[in-house]
Amino acid sequence: MTSPSPAALPDTLISALEKILGPGGLLTQASDMAGFLTDWRGMFHGRACAVARPASTEACAETVRLCAAHGIPVVPQGGNTSMVGGATPDASGRELVILTSRMNRVREIDRIDNTMSIDAGVTLKAAQDAAFDAGLMLPLSISSEGSAEIGGVLATNAGGNNTVRYGNARELVLGLEAVLPDGRVLNLMRRLRKDNTGYALRQLFIGSEGTLAIITGAILQLQPKPKSIETALCAVADPKAALALFAAFRNAEPSAIQAFEFMSGPSMKLVNTLIPDAPLPLAEPSPAYVLVELASPRGGDTLRGLMEEVLGKALEDGLVSDAVLAESEAQRLAFWKLREEHSEAQKRAGTSVKNDVSVPLSAIPEFIDRATAACEKLVPGIRVAPFGHIGDGNIHFNLVQPEGADGAAFLARDHEIMDAVTAIVRDLGGSFSAEHGVGQLKAYMMPEWRGGAELDVMRRIKAAIDPQGIMNPGKMLPDAG
Ligand code: 2HG
Ligand code: ZN
């Protein structure tokens, strides 16, 4: 296949786009566009007629309006951290990638409303820092927060580490601003806790993976900044013990739990060996680990007492074989590094097949046992390396290629492996995508999982809002666009 040239766009259109986007706002050279045409995992490689970098909502709207008039499909992209190819263009070279990164202003923080009004291109980390500097907390935390941008986080309804306490991204959103496929700006920027006036449109766009609109701004709910935080890394025998520990914390004080994360021994070992400065802070490796974080906005709180009480009893009961409590912010961050580097460590270990799944909490041990057996049978030597947000039922049941095997050959079996795992998920009443979305990778699963009336309604919504099918075609809905 020959590489599409930017000349695929008529000169008049290029000049019109350059006028809207300003200096540096339109990329047409292959070398400038390259970084935006491949996903983080290196699984999807697309082409584009150009990459647009609007610096304002209006410029984004005008760009989309022009694309709509010329029937050019657009692919919205934030920090390009999708795990499912949700922001990578297809191979046709016809699509125009629209980056949100130059729309990067924190518009306003209101300390009475406890809200943050923000542009889509602000990274999640920068948004967290801005809230923190204002004495507040944005309670959404994901491993890719240094690069992931608010627009993408909302378009994919990201979950992450604090879902157990504060819910997913959609639970934090009061207001939304988005550019529709015809280039109109939909302004839903209302910071109201109560507003029963028709369909809750913002919730339709959150989680729509860029297939209905480009999110350009949002109003997010903030929380008081915690004054006391206690974080512990615990060694446990298996997922069943991890869940029993979760129940122990929940029974003691459910409102104190801010994060409750699970890491399997094999996955932790990859972090300890492949990530610099990430040693295990426990005397011995364990078959599994839990990272638990308690937090409260009250200073001088008794969280340390609560942590010690629950862990002391768990050690006594044999639920936990060892535990270490963070004695400083630096140590707390070191514990979190051990958790957040799992994706990177697995990437360094070779190719992997990812299953971002959820099942009812009670079914997690059975799921992990059955899925492990199924995968080991399918691919001898496969490295089963699950981890995830066990407190909310979301396990990243990731499978790393056998040591020394051909990575591409392993990846070529991804559907076979994902299907074996998700068959068990289905049997246990779970979901084939808990927080990463559907994107390109899992679009083929939609008819089987969400068929009948559910998929039909989704298709009708897509057709009503994007009749030309120009918004992120081929993502989420297998045959739309
Ligand atoms: C995490 O929880 C992310 O760290 C990435 O959701 C998970 O790499 C993965 O599969
Ligand atoms: Zn995750």
Tab-separated table of C-alpha atoms and ligand atoms in Angstrom:
chain	number	residue	atom	x	y	z
A	1	MET	CA	0.000	0.000	0.000
A	2	THR	CA	1.393	3.424	-0.860
A	3	SER	CA	1.518	6.071	1.783
A	4	PRO	CA	-1.262	8.633	1.392
A	5	SER	CA	0.097	12.085	0.753
A	6	PRO	CA	-1.239	15.243	2.330
A	7	ALA	CA	-2.115	16.254	-1.191
A	8	ALA	CA	-5.092	13.917	-0.707
A	9	LEU	CA	-6.564	17.109	0.789
A	10	PRO	CA	-7.204	19.817	-1.801
A	11	ASP	CA	-4.925	22.858	-1.436
A	12	THR	CA	-7.900	25.105	-0.741
A	13	LEU	CA	-8.900	22.934	2.180
A	14	ILE	CA	-5.360	22.898	3.573
A	15	SER	CA	-5.248	26.692	3.468
A	16	ALA	CA	-8.671	26.940	5.087
A	17	LEU	CA	-7.565	24.595	7.882
A	18	GLU	CA	-4.296	26.484	8.337
A	19	LYS	CA	-6.240	29.694	8.697
A	20	ILE	CA	-8.480	28.191	11.394
A	21	LEU	CA	-5.678	26.455	13.252
A	22	GLY	CA	-2.941	29.098	13.104
A	23	PRO	CA	0.827	28.577	12.916
A	24	GLY	CA	1.845	24.999	13.773
A	25	GLY	CA	-1.795	23.990	14.056
A	26	LEU	CA	-1.874	21.673	11.034
A	27	LEU	CA	0.615	18.855	10.571
A	28	THR	CA	0.872	17.301	7.132
A	29	GLN	CA	4.435	15.945	7.014
A	30	ALA	CA	4.759	12.215	7.652
A	31	SER	CA	7.504	12.751	10.234
A	32	ASP	CA	5.391	15.274	12.194
A	33	MET	CA	2.328	13.039	12.136
A	34	ALA	CA	4.044	9.734	12.954
A	35	GLY	CA	3.639	9.908	16.748
A	36	PHE	CA	-0.133	10.250	16.419
A	37	LEU	CA	-0.712	7.349	14.040
A	38	THR	CA	0.253	4.469	16.323
A	39	ASP	CA	-1.237	3.525	19.666
A	40	TRP	CA	0.682	3.250	22.948
A	41	ARG	CA	0.851	-0.532	22.729
A	42	GLY	CA	2.136	-0.461	19.150
A	43	MET	CA	-0.725	-2.713	18.036
A	44	PHE	CA	-2.468	-0.367	15.614
A	45	HIS	CA	-0.775	1.595	12.840
A	46	GLY	CA	-2.880	4.059	10.894
A	47	ARG	CA	-2.496	6.827	8.325
A	48	ALA	CA	-4.024	10.278	8.224
A	49	CYS	CA	-4.535	13.025	5.656
A	50	ALA	CA	-3.447	15.530	8.313
A	51	VAL	CA	-3.269	16.107	12.050
A	52	ALA	CA	-5.084	19.188	13.376
A	53	ARG	CA	-4.191	20.860	16.665
A	54	PRO	CA	-6.955	23.354	17.483
A	55	ALA	CA	-6.141	25.736	20.323
A	56	SER	CA	-9.753	26.569	21.189
A	57	THR	CA	-13.226	25.079	21.156
A	58	GLU	CA	-14.167	27.405	18.312
A	59	ALA	CA	-11.177	26.321	16.210
A	60	CYS	CA	-12.059	22.694	16.908
A	61	ALA	CA	-15.666	23.341	15.872
A	62	GLU	CA	-14.646	25.100	12.666
A	63	THR	CA	-12.271	22.255	11.812
A	64	VAL	CA	-15.034	19.698	12.260
A	65	ARG	CA	-17.477	21.863	10.287
A	66	LEU	CA	-15.066	21.930	7.383
A	67	CYS	CA	-14.463	18.196	7.586
A	68	ALA	CA	-18.215	17.550	7.655
A	69	ALA	CA	-18.696	19.716	4.570
A	70	HIS	CA	-16.058	17.663	2.722
A	71	GLY	CA	-17.055	14.273	4.145
A	72	ILE	CA	-13.684	13.828	5.871
A	73	PRO	CA	-13.792	11.451	8.856
A	74	VAL	CA	-12.174	12.723	12.057
A	75	VAL	CA	-10.391	10.855	14.837
A	76	PRO	CA	-10.215	12.678	18.184
A	77	GLN	CA	-7.037	12.060	20.152
A	78	GLY	CA	-5.979	13.146	23.639
A	79	GLY	CA	-2.838	11.766	25.273
A	80	ASN	CA	-2.845	8.722	22.965
A	81	THR	CA	-2.918	6.273	25.884
A	82	SER	CA	-5.790	4.073	24.668
A	83	MET	CA	-5.355	0.369	25.381
A	84	VAL	CA	-7.855	-0.555	22.650
A	85	GLY	CA	-6.748	1.520	19.646
A	86	GLY	CA	-9.559	3.996	20.308
A	87	ALA	CA	-7.630	7.044	19.077
A	88	THR	CA	-5.681	5.598	16.150
A	89	PRO	CA	-6.869	6.335	12.599
A	90	ASP	CA	-7.493	3.525	10.145
A	91	ALA	CA	-5.143	2.619	7.297
A	92	SER	CA	-7.038	4.476	4.555
A	93	GLY	CA	-5.222	7.802	4.914
A	94	ARG	CA	-8.590	9.583	4.550
A	95	GLU	CA	-9.049	10.422	8.227
A	96	LEU	CA	-8.029	13.647	9.931
A	97	VAL	CA	-6.713	13.298	13.490
A	98	ILE	CA	-7.821	16.100	15.823
A	99	LEU	CA	-5.609	16.551	18.882
A	100	THR	CA	-7.043	18.172	21.987
A	101	SER	CA	-3.646	18.934	23.567
A	102	ARG	CA	-3.496	22.639	22.691
A	103	MET	CA	-6.804	23.256	24.458
A	104	ASN	CA	-5.099	23.146	27.826
A	105	ARG	CA	-6.450	25.763	30.193
A	106	VAL	CA	-7.863	25.207	33.641
A	107	ARG	CA	-10.717	27.665	33.220
A	108	GLU	CA	-11.858	28.073	36.806
A	109	ILE	CA	-11.838	26.406	40.205
A	110	ASP	CA	-14.735	27.267	42.484
A	111	ARG	CA	-14.191	26.547	46.181
A	112	ILE	CA	-17.854	26.914	47.128
A	113	ASP	CA	-19.178	24.690	44.355
A	114	ASN	CA	-16.103	22.454	44.725
A	115	THR	CA	-15.813	22.290	40.954
A	116	MET	CA	-13.175	22.672	38.298
A	117	SER	CA	-14.017	23.958	34.837
A	118	ILE	CA	-11.389	22.731	32.443
A	119	ASP	CA	-10.348	22.334	28.798
A	120	ALA	CA	-10.198	18.840	27.312
A	121	GLY	CA	-6.469	18.945	26.599
A	122	VAL	CA	-5.271	19.376	30.182
A	123	THR	CA	-3.546	16.198	31.331
A	124	LEU	CA	-5.177	14.424	34.231
A	125	LYS	CA	-2.016	14.957	36.300
A	126	ALA	CA	-2.047	18.715	35.618
A	127	ALA	CA	-5.739	18.822	36.568
A	128	GLN	CA	-5.010	16.926	39.815
A	129	ASP	CA	-2.161	19.348	40.586
A	130	ALA	CA	-4.343	22.392	39.944
A	131	ALA	CA	-7.008	21.049	42.301
A	132	PHE	CA	-4.343	20.248	44.883
A	133	ASP	CA	-2.867	23.762	44.675
A	134	ALA	CA	-6.352	25.102	45.385
A	135	GLY	CA	-6.552	22.943	48.515
A	136	LEU	CA	-8.855	20.401	46.869
A	137	MET	CA	-8.615	16.974	45.249
A	138	LEU	CA	-9.673	15.661	41.850
A	139	PRO	CA	-10.398	12.073	42.855
A	140	LEU	CA	-9.571	10.313	39.610
A	141	SER	CA	-6.298	8.470	39.319
A	142	ILE	CA	-5.083	6.219	36.506
A	143	SER	CA	-1.629	4.857	35.694
A	144	SER	CA	-1.364	6.966	32.513
A	145	GLU	CA	-2.418	10.228	34.203
A	146	GLY	CA	0.825	11.993	33.225
A	147	SER	CA	-0.159	11.808	29.534
A	148	ALA	CA	-3.905	11.062	29.466
A	149	GLU	CA	-5.970	14.187	28.843
A	150	ILE	CA	-9.318	15.102	30.398
A	151	GLY	CA	-11.156	14.844	27.056
A	152	GLY	CA	-9.982	11.291	26.480
A	153	VAL	CA	-10.501	10.357	30.108
A	154	LEU	CA	-14.143	11.427	29.829
A	155	ALA	CA	-14.690	10.095	26.306
A	156	THR	CA	-13.643	6.673	27.611
A	157	ASN	CA	-15.238	7.027	31.057
A	158	ALA	CA	-11.943	6.070	32.680
A	159	GLY	CA	-12.046	4.279	36.018
A	160	GLY	CA	-8.736	3.672	37.754
A	161	ASN	CA	-7.621	3.450	41.331
A	162	ASN	CA	-10.225	5.518	43.169
A	163	THR	CA	-13.406	4.094	41.607
A	164	VAL	CA	-13.942	2.050	44.747
A	165	ARG	CA	-14.648	5.313	46.616
A	166	TYR	CA	-15.595	8.013	44.116
A	167	GLY	CA	-16.943	6.112	41.112
A	168	ASN	CA	-15.841	6.260	37.478
A	169	ALA	CA	-15.138	9.431	35.490
A	170	ARG	CA	-18.818	9.855	34.619
A	171	GLU	CA	-19.735	10.190	38.300
A	172	LEU	CA	-17.497	13.240	38.617
A	173	VAL	CA	-18.875	15.260	35.713
A	174	LEU	CA	-21.413	18.037	36.214
A	175	GLY	CA	-20.965	19.901	32.945
A	176	LEU	CA	-19.704	19.141	29.466
A	177	GLU	CA	-18.854	20.973	26.255
A	178	ALA	CA	-18.530	19.066	23.010
A	179	VAL	CA	-18.247	19.633	19.276
A	180	LEU	CA	-20.884	17.701	17.365
A	181	PRO	CA	-20.189	15.979	14.022
A	182	ASP	CA	-21.757	18.896	12.153
A	183	GLY	CA	-19.442	21.366	13.885
A	184	ARG	CA	-21.950	22.840	16.318
A	185	VAL	CA	-20.817	23.363	19.911
A	186	LEU	CA	-23.036	21.680	22.465
A	187	ASN	CA	-22.728	23.710	25.649
A	188	LEU	CA	-23.809	21.719	28.704
A	189	MET	CA	-21.474	23.549	31.089
A	190	ARG	CA	-23.896	23.715	34.004
A	191	ARG	CA	-22.479	23.174	37.477
A	192	LEU	CA	-25.719	21.932	38.956
A	193	ARG	CA	-26.217	18.995	41.272
A	194	LYS	CA	-29.899	18.964	40.369
A	195	ASP	CA	-31.052	19.548	36.798
A	196	ASN	CA	-33.932	17.362	35.645
A	197	THR	CA	-34.518	18.921	32.252
A	198	GLY	CA	-34.659	16.256	29.604
A	199	TYR	CA	-32.191	13.576	28.559
A	200	ALA	CA	-28.877	13.706	30.461
A	201	LEU	CA	-26.929	14.317	27.261
A	202	ARG	CA	-23.564	14.707	28.956
A	203	GLN	CA	-23.742	11.108	30.095
A	204	LEU	CA	-24.331	10.012	26.503
A	205	PHE	CA	-21.071	11.592	25.380
A	206	ILE	CA	-19.075	10.353	28.363
A	207	GLY	CA	-17.948	6.851	27.407
A	208	SER	CA	-18.903	7.258	23.743
A	209	GLU	CA	-15.229	6.980	22.746
A	210	GLY	CA	-15.300	9.899	20.329
A	211	THR	CA	-17.957	8.290	18.152
A	212	LEU	CA	-20.568	10.997	18.810
A	213	ALA	CA	-18.643	14.214	19.459
A	214	ILE	CA	-15.311	15.675	20.500
A	215	ILE	CA	-15.314	16.672	24.149
A	216	THR	CA	-13.673	20.091	24.488
A	217	GLY	CA	-14.407	21.056	28.076
A	218	ALA	CA	-15.948	19.845	31.326
A	219	ILE	CA	-16.936	20.812	34.824
A	220	LEU	CA	-15.639	18.257	37.315
A	221	GLN	CA	-16.638	17.786	40.929
A	222	LEU	CA	-13.792	18.042	43.409
A	223	GLN	CA	-13.358	16.696	46.913
A	224	PRO	CA	-11.672	18.075	50.002
A	225	LYS	CA	-7.954	17.374	50.009
A	226	PRO	CA	-7.153	14.470	52.370
A	227	LYS	CA	-5.236	15.554	55.446
A	228	SER	CA	-4.424	12.026	56.518
A	229	ILE	CA	-3.465	9.161	54.216
A	230	GLU	CA	-2.278	5.693	55.170
A	231	THR	CA	-0.920	3.324	52.545
A	232	ALA	CA	0.153	-0.274	52.990
A	233	LEU	CA	1.549	-2.986	50.781
A	234	CYS	CA	0.469	-6.449	51.907
A	235	ALA	CA	1.500	-9.953	50.929
A	236	VAL	CA	-1.462	-12.313	50.489
A	237	ALA	CA	-1.744	-15.903	49.352
A	238	ASP	CA	-4.338	-15.447	46.620
A	239	PRO	CA	-7.280	-13.359	45.331
A	240	LYS	CA	-9.568	-14.964	47.906
A	241	ALA	CA	-7.407	-13.648	50.742
A	242	ALA	CA	-7.242	-10.248	49.014
A	243	LEU	CA	-11.040	-10.091	48.957
A	244	ALA	CA	-11.293	-11.197	52.581
A	245	LEU	CA	-8.906	-8.369	53.465
A	246	PHE	CA	-11.064	-5.945	51.472
A	247	ALA	CA	-14.123	-7.119	53.411
A	248	ALA	CA	-12.235	-6.604	56.677
A	249	PHE	CA	-11.475	-2.967	55.787
A	250	ARG	CA	-15.007	-2.425	54.506
A	251	ASN	CA	-16.523	-3.799	57.679
A	252	ALA	CA	-14.228	-1.671	59.840
A	253	GLU	CA	-14.786	1.657	58.016
A	254	PRO	CA	-16.044	1.586	54.409
A	255	SER	CA	-15.732	5.350	53.904
A	256	ALA	CA	-11.988	5.304	54.643
A	257	ILE	CA	-10.985	3.116	51.681
A	258	GLN	CA	-9.600	5.240	48.850
A	259	ALA	CA	-7.934	2.478	46.816
A	260	PHE	CA	-7.690	-1.285	47.044
A	261	GLU	CA	-5.472	-2.768	44.349
A	262	PHE	CA	-4.427	-6.332	43.571
A	263	MET	CA	-1.151	-7.451	42.010
A	264	SER	CA	-0.285	-11.047	41.198
A	265	GLY	CA	3.179	-12.333	42.078
A	266	PRO	CA	4.263	-12.856	38.434
A	267	SER	CA	3.226	-9.333	37.472
A	268	MET	CA	4.963	-7.783	40.496
A	269	LYS	CA	8.112	-9.747	39.651
A	270	LEU	CA	8.168	-8.184	36.180
A	271	VAL	CA	7.998	-4.736	37.814
A	272	ASN	CA	10.779	-5.569	40.293
A	273	THR	CA	13.061	-6.903	37.576
A	274	LEU	CA	12.303	-4.718	34.542
A	275	ILE	CA	11.609	-1.281	36.067
A	276	PRO	CA	14.544	0.616	37.567
A	277	ASP	CA	14.285	1.513	41.265
A	278	ALA	CA	11.241	-0.630	41.933
A	279	PRO	CA	12.376	-3.243	44.459
A	280	LEU	CA	9.904	-5.229	46.536
A	281	PRO	CA	9.812	-3.679	50.023
A	282	LEU	CA	8.940	-6.989	51.701
A	283	ALA	CA	11.292	-9.683	52.997
A	284	GLU	CA	10.020	-12.364	50.609
A	285	PRO	CA	8.125	-12.505	47.323
A	286	SER	CA	4.516	-13.623	47.665
A	287	PRO	CA	1.991	-15.246	45.299
A	288	ALA	CA	-0.041	-12.010	45.404
A	289	TYR	CA	-0.122	-8.509	46.869
A	290	VAL	CA	-2.587	-5.832	47.856
A	291	LEU	CA	-2.013	-2.090	47.926
A	292	VAL	CA	-4.514	-0.485	50.251
A	293	GLU	CA	-4.903	3.227	50.793
A	294	LEU	CA	-7.070	4.884	53.420
A	295	ALA	CA	-7.722	8.610	53.354
A	296	SER	CA	-9.658	11.225	55.275
A	297	PRO	CA	-10.058	15.015	55.026
A	298	ARG	CA	-9.705	15.160	58.832
A	299	GLY	CA	-6.273	15.946	60.199
A	300	GLY	CA	-4.932	14.028	63.215
A	301	ASP	CA	-7.278	11.246	62.295
A	302	THR	CA	-7.073	7.731	63.526
A	303	LEU	CA	-6.393	6.132	60.147
A	304	ARG	CA	-3.058	4.737	61.300
A	305	GLY	CA	-4.905	3.050	64.162
A	306	LEU	CA	-7.516	1.677	61.768
A	307	MET	CA	-4.843	0.385	59.379
A	308	GLU	CA	-2.898	-1.280	62.199
A	309	GLU	CA	-6.018	-2.756	63.742
A	310	VAL	CA	-7.289	-4.338	60.510
A	311	LEU	CA	-3.859	-5.526	59.334
A	312	GLY	CA	-2.969	-6.812	62.822
A	313	LYS	CA	-6.072	-8.983	62.867
A	314	ALA	CA	-5.492	-10.078	59.254
A	315	LEU	CA	-1.932	-11.167	60.139
A	316	GLU	CA	-3.268	-13.033	63.141
A	317	ASP	CA	-5.947	-14.747	61.042
A	318	GLY	CA	-3.417	-15.671	58.361
A	319	LEU	CA	-5.076	-13.543	55.678
A	320	VAL	CA	-1.915	-11.506	55.276
A	321	SER	CA	1.577	-12.969	55.635
A	322	ASP	CA	3.471	-9.679	55.723
A	323	ALA	CA	2.732	-5.978	55.395
A	324	VAL	CA	4.606	-2.708	55.265
A	325	LEU	CA	3.109	0.721	55.988
A	326	ALA	CA	4.330	3.844	54.214
A	327	GLU	CA	6.186	6.010	56.720
A	328	SER	CA	6.609	8.995	54.400
A	329	GLU	CA	5.142	10.496	51.228
A	330	ALA	CA	8.224	9.242	49.359
A	331	GLN	CA	7.545	5.691	50.515
A	332	ARG	CA	3.870	6.017	49.627
A	333	LEU	CA	4.840	7.085	46.110
A	334	ALA	CA	7.299	4.171	45.914
A	335	PHE	CA	4.437	1.760	46.721
A	336	TRP	CA	2.281	3.381	44.044
A	337	LYS	CA	5.125	3.131	41.563
A	338	LEU	CA	5.102	-0.632	42.136
A	339	ARG	CA	1.444	-0.647	41.141
A	340	GLU	CA	1.479	1.876	38.313
A	341	GLU	CA	4.395	0.378	36.417
A	342	HIS	CA	2.690	-2.943	35.683
A	343	SER	CA	1.737	-1.962	32.122
A	344	GLU	CA	5.221	-0.692	31.340
A	345	ALA	CA	6.882	-3.770	32.872
A	346	GLN	CA	4.639	-6.079	30.865
A	347	LYS	CA	5.448	-4.119	27.716
A	348	ARG	CA	9.159	-4.569	28.397
A	349	ALA	CA	8.610	-8.311	28.855
A	350	GLY	CA	7.307	-8.653	25.278
A	351	THR	CA	3.869	-8.619	23.717
A	352	SER	CA	0.788	-9.179	25.827
A	353	VAL	CA	-2.863	-9.927	25.391
A	354	LYS	CA	-4.907	-7.713	27.697
A	355	ASN	CA	-8.270	-8.523	29.184
A	356	ASP	CA	-9.668	-5.517	31.026
A	357	VAL	CA	-12.643	-7.290	32.552
A	358	SER	CA	-15.012	-7.004	35.492
A	359	VAL	CA	-16.933	-9.642	37.384
A	360	PRO	CA	-18.874	-9.499	40.654
A	361	LEU	CA	-16.366	-9.341	43.520
A	362	SER	CA	-17.462	-12.733	44.788
A	363	ALA	CA	-16.592	-14.335	41.428
A	364	ILE	CA	-13.033	-12.991	41.147
A	365	PRO	CA	-11.213	-16.026	42.635
A	366	GLU	CA	-13.118	-18.462	40.424
A	367	PHE	CA	-12.573	-16.232	37.388
A	368	ILE	CA	-8.805	-16.042	37.923
A	369	ASP	CA	-8.512	-19.798	38.528
A	370	ARG	CA	-10.551	-20.794	35.488
A	371	ALA	CA	-9.048	-18.223	33.159
A	372	THR	CA	-5.512	-19.183	34.240
A	373	ALA	CA	-6.181	-22.839	33.483
A	374	ALA	CA	-7.768	-22.006	30.115
A	375	CYS	CA	-4.863	-19.818	29.007
A	376	GLU	CA	-2.158	-22.222	30.175
A	377	LYS	CA	-3.870	-24.926	28.162
A	378	LEU	CA	-4.093	-22.754	25.049
A	379	VAL	CA	-0.508	-21.466	25.123
A	380	PRO	CA	1.990	-23.528	27.119
A	381	GLY	CA	4.491	-21.226	28.842
A	382	ILE	CA	2.141	-18.223	28.715
A	383	ARG	CA	2.829	-15.828	31.587
A	384	VAL	CA	-0.416	-15.172	33.438
A	385	ALA	CA	0.100	-11.779	35.084
A	386	PRO	CA	-3.164	-10.333	36.415
A	387	PHE	CA	-3.468	-7.176	38.477
A	388	GLY	CA	-6.062	-4.484	38.917
A	389	HIS	CA	-8.684	-2.693	40.875
A	390	ILE	CA	-9.979	-5.640	42.875
A	391	GLY	CA	-12.003	-3.422	45.220
A	392	ASP	CA	-14.354	-2.547	42.364
A	393	GLY	CA	-14.275	-5.917	40.590
A	394	ASN	CA	-11.993	-4.863	37.700
A	395	ILE	CA	-9.143	-7.227	36.906
A	396	HIS	CA	-6.574	-6.654	34.167
A	397	PHE	CA	-6.190	-10.321	33.281
A	398	ASN	CA	-3.078	-9.790	31.208
A	399	LEU	CA	-1.123	-12.510	29.498
A	400	VAL	CA	2.489	-11.997	28.593
A	401	GLN	CA	4.063	-13.993	25.765
A	402	PRO	CA	6.067	-17.066	26.791
A	403	GLU	CA	9.687	-16.198	27.452
A	404	GLY	CA	11.735	-16.309	24.251
A	405	ALA	CA	8.668	-16.891	22.051
A	406	ASP	CA	7.877	-14.953	18.891
A	407	GLY	CA	5.917	-11.906	20.109
A	408	ALA	CA	4.078	-11.299	16.851
A	409	ALA	CA	2.977	-14.933	16.623
A	410	PHE	CA	1.661	-14.712	20.189
A	411	LEU	CA	-0.222	-11.511	19.433
A	412	ALA	CA	-1.724	-13.060	16.313
A	413	ARG	CA	-3.655	-15.319	18.686
A	414	ASP	CA	-5.166	-12.410	20.636
A	415	HIS	CA	-8.784	-13.045	19.611
A	416	GLU	CA	-8.510	-16.728	20.445
A	417	ILE	CA	-7.069	-15.921	23.883
A	418	MET	CA	-9.444	-13.029	24.600
A	419	ASP	CA	-12.408	-15.159	23.576
A	420	ALA	CA	-11.356	-17.964	25.922
A	421	VAL	CA	-11.065	-15.519	28.811
A	422	THR	CA	-14.238	-13.577	28.096
A	423	ALA	CA	-16.278	-16.778	27.776
A	424	ILE	CA	-15.518	-17.332	31.466
A	425	VAL	CA	-16.239	-13.680	32.260
A	426	ARG	CA	-19.593	-14.043	30.576
A	427	ASP	CA	-20.389	-17.211	32.455
A	428	LEU	CA	-19.746	-15.343	35.699
A	429	GLY	CA	-21.945	-12.364	34.792
A	430	GLY	CA	-19.115	-9.945	34.000
A	431	SER	CA	-18.174	-7.464	31.288
A	432	PHE	CA	-15.593	-7.798	28.506
A	433	SER	CA	-14.439	-4.221	29.056
A	434	ALA	CA	-14.448	-2.701	32.515
A	435	GLU	CA	-12.653	0.606	32.040
A	436	HIS	CA	-10.565	0.705	28.842
A	437	GLY	CA	-13.530	0.812	26.485
A	438	VAL	CA	-14.091	-0.999	23.214
A	439	GLY	CA	-12.115	0.965	20.614
A	440	GLN	CA	-10.929	-1.023	17.598
A	441	LEU	CA	-9.630	-3.969	19.564
A	442	LYS	CA	-12.927	-5.142	20.987
A	443	ALA	CA	-15.463	-3.748	18.504
A	444	TYR	CA	-15.909	-7.256	17.098
A	445	MET	CA	-17.258	-8.385	20.466
A	446	MET	CA	-20.140	-5.902	20.541
A	447	PRO	CA	-22.724	-7.883	18.520
A	448	GLU	CA	-22.268	-10.946	20.691
A	449	TRP	CA	-22.241	-9.102	24.004
A	450	ARG	CA	-24.498	-6.131	23.383
A	451	GLY	CA	-26.614	-7.473	20.518
A	452	GLY	CA	-30.371	-7.194	20.105
A	453	ALA	CA	-32.127	-4.082	21.369
A	454	GLU	CA	-29.055	-2.709	23.170
A	455	LEU	CA	-26.832	-2.504	20.094
A	456	ASP	CA	-29.777	-1.401	17.968
A	457	VAL	CA	-30.403	1.598	20.237
A	458	MET	CA	-26.683	2.443	20.150
A	459	ARG	CA	-26.674	2.324	16.343
A	460	ARG	CA	-29.750	4.567	16.163
A	461	ILE	CA	-28.159	7.090	18.492
A	462	LYS	CA	-25.013	7.048	16.356
A	463	ALA	CA	-27.025	7.529	13.154
A	464	ALA	CA	-29.080	10.361	14.688
A	465	ILE	CA	-26.098	12.347	15.960
A	466	ASP	CA	-23.571	11.463	13.255
A	467	PRO	CA	-25.606	10.681	10.117
A	468	GLN	CA	-22.524	10.944	7.877
A	469	GLY	CA	-20.595	8.533	10.096
A	470	ILE	CA	-17.559	10.811	10.272
A	471	MET	CA	-16.841	10.669	14.020
A	472	ASN	CA	-14.168	8.115	14.878
A	473	PRO	CA	-15.430	5.508	12.403
A	474	GLY	CA	-14.845	1.855	13.140
A	475	LYS	CA	-14.507	2.386	16.888
A	476	MET	CA	-16.870	0.810	19.403
A	477	LEU	CA	-19.611	-0.012	16.904
A	478	PRO	CA	-18.129	-2.549	14.496
A	479	ASP	CA	-19.828	-1.463	11.321
A	480	ALA	CA	-20.594	2.228	11.896
A	481	GLY	CA	-18.977	4.926	9.825
B	1	2HG	C1	-3.899	0.175	35.043
B	1	2HG	O1	-4.758	-0.138	35.854
B	1	2HG	C2	-4.306	0.496	33.643
B	1	2HG	O2	-2.703	0.283	35.353
B	1	2HG	C3	-3.560	-0.331	32.594
B	1	2HG	O3	-5.678	0.379	33.487
B	1	2HG	C4	-3.872	-1.771	32.611
B	1	2HG	O4	-2.013	-2.383	31.208
B	1	2HG	C5	-3.152	-2.651	31.575
B	1	2HG	O5	-3.749	-3.629	31.157
B	2	ZN	ZN	-6.732	-0.109	35.308
